[in-house]
XYZ file of C-alpha atoms in Angstrom:
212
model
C 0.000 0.000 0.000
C 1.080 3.380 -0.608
C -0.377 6.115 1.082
C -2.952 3.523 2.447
C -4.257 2.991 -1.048
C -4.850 -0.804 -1.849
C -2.778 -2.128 -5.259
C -6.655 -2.660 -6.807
C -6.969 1.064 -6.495
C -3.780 1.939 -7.914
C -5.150 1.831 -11.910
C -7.335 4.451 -10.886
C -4.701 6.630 -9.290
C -2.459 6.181 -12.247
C -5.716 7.451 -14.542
C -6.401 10.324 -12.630
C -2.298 11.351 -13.339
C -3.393 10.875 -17.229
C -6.152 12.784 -17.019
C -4.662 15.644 -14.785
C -1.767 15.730 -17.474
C -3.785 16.231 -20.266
C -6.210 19.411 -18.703
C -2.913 20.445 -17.607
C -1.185 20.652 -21.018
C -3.833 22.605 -22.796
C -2.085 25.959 -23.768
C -4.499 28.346 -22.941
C -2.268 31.236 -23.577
C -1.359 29.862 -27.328
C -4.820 28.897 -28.170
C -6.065 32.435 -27.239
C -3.684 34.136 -28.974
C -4.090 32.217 -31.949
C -7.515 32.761 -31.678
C -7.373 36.154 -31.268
C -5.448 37.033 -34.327
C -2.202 37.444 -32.304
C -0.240 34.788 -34.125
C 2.039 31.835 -31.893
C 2.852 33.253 -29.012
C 5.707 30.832 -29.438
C 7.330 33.680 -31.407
C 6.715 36.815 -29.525
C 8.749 37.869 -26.814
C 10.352 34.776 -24.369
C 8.497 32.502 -26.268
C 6.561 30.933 -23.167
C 3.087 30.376 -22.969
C 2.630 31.724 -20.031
C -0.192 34.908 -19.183
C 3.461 37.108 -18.712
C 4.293 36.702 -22.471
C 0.800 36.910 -23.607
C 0.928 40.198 -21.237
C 4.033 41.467 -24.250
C 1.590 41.578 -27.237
C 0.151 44.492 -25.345
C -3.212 42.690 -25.016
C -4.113 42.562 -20.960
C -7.301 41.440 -21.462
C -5.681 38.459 -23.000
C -2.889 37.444 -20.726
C -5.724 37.957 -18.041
C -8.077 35.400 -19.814
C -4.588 32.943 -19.910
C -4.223 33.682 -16.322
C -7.458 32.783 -15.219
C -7.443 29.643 -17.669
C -4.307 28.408 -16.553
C -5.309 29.003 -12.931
C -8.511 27.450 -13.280
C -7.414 24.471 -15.129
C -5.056 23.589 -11.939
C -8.040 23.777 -9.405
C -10.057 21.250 -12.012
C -7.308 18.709 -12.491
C -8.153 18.845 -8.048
C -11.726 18.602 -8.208
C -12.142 15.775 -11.323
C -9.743 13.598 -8.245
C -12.069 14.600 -5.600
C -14.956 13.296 -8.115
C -13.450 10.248 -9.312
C -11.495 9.527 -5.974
C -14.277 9.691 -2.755
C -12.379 6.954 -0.796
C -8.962 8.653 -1.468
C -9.242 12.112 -1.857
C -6.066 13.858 -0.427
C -3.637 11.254 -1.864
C -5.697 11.431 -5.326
C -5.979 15.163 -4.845
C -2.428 15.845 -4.945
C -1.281 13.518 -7.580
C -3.804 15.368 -9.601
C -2.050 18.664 -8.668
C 1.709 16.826 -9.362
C 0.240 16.380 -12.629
C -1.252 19.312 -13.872
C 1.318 21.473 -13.098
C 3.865 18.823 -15.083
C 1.548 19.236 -18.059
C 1.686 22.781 -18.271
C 5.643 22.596 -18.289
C 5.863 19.589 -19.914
C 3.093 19.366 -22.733
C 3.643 16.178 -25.095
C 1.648 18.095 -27.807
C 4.258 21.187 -27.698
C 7.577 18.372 -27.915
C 7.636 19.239 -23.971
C 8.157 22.892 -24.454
C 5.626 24.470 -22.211
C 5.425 27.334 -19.427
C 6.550 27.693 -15.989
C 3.708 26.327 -13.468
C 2.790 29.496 -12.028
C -0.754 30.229 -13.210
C -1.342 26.202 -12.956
C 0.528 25.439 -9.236
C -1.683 28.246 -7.785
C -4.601 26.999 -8.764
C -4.173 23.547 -7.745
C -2.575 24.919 -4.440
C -5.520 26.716 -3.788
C -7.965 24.080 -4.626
C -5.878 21.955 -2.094
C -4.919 24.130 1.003
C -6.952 27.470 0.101
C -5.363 29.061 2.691
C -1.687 28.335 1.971
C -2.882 28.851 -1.722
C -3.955 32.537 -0.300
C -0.836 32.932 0.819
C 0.830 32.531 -1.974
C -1.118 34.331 -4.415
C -0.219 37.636 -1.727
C 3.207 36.975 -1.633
C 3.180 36.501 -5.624
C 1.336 39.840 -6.129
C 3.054 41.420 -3.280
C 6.384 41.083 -4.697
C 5.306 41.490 -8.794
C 4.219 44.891 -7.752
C 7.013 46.300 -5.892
C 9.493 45.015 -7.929
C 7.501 44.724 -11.519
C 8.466 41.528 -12.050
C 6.756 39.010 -12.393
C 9.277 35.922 -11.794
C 10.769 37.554 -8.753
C 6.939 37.089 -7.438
C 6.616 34.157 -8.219
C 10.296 32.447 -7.142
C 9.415 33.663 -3.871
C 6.048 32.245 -3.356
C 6.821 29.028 -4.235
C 9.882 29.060 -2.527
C 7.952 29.610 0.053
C 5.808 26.938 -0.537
C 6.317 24.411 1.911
C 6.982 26.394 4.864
C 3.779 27.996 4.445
C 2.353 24.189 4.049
C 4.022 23.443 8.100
C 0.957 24.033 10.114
C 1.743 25.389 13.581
C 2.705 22.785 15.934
C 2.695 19.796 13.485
C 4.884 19.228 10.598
C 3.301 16.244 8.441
C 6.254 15.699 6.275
C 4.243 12.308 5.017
C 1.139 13.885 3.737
C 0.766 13.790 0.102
C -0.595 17.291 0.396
C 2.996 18.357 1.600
C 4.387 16.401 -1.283
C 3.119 17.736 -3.597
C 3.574 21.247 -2.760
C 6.981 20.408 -2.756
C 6.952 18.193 -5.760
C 5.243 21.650 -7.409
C 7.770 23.896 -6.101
C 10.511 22.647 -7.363
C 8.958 21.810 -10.936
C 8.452 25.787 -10.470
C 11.707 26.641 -9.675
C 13.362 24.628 -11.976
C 11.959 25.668 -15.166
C 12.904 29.625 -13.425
C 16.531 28.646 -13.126
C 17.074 31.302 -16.358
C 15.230 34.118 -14.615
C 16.970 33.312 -11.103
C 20.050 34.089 -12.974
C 18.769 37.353 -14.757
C 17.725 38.051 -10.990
C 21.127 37.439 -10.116
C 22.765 39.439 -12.628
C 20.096 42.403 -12.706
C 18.961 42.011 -16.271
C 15.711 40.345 -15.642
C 13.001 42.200 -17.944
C 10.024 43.800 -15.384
C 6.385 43.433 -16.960
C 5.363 44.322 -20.183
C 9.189 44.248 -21.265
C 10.204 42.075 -23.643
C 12.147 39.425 -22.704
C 12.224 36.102 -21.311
């Protein structure tokens, strides 16, 4: 058993990680730009398909719409495991979250090139601890607007991440909840590690600049 959930149930576990993958992967922020007469948004700016290059074409109604989309297609991949998952919610829960976040970054119909999490790991964070998902949205925002960029935001929220997941006077190291938070964090970080070093080196674009 892992997680207390029987080998019989483990088929099902393994197709809510499919089907978290695939609402993951859809590109929002290509699709509506596409559809919008903006061209691939593959070739504008950084290239990502994230709501902060959709944000460069100038449209903010647009990278809104991605940002909502993106969000909200994190906090589904949750709720389809709470559906299809009654007698193992949490642990289904937050493989569902693993997963949607991977198929944002990882999308098999973009060869694996997708964006960086943050849109996606905030909604499944707060469809699986609102309140540490509240917390991170604040500390995203917080920092995006004082220093107008966006990745410094978001490096520090889910670097904060699983410190904000250690609920006073218990650290459950072995919930899935906490694994995946960290599990999403790093996915987060990693696919910053260009932007940390901009960060580093001082040349990291602030929003609506071009640049990656």
């Amino acid at each position: 058993m892992i997680y207390g959930i029987p080998t019989y149930d483990l088929p099902l576990m393994g197709g809510v990680a499919f089907l978290s993958y695939l609402i993951g992967s859809i590109p929002f922020g290509l699709v509506l730009t596409a559809l919008s007469g903006g061209g691939d948004i593959r070739k504008i700016g950084s290239g990502n398909i994230g709501a902060t290059n959709v944000l460069r074409t100038g449209r903010k109604g647009l990278a809104a719409g991605t940002l909502a989309l993106d969000g909200t297609k994190g906090a589904f991949a949750v709720f389809c495991a709470f559906v299809l998952c009654p007698f193992h919610t949490l642990a289904a829960e937050s493989l569902a979250a693993i997963f949607a976040v991977a198929g944002h970054c990882f999308p098999v119909w973009l060869k694996f090139k997708g964006g960086k999490g943050v849109a996606t790991g905030l909604g499944c964070i707060l469809a699986l601890m609102p309140g540490v998902g509240l917390c991170c949205c604040a500390l995203w925002l917080i920092f995006a607007k004082v220093t107008r960029i966006s990745s410094a935001g978001a490096i520090i929220a889910f670097a904060a991440l699983p410190l904000l997941m250690i609920r006073p006077g218990r650290i459950d190291f072995n919930s899935p909840a906490y694994l995946a938070g960290v599990l999403i964090a790093v996915m987060i970080l990693i696919r910053h590690h260009a932007n940390i070093t901009r960060l580093l080196k001082g040349t990291e674009p602030r929003i609506g600049q071009k640049g990656t």
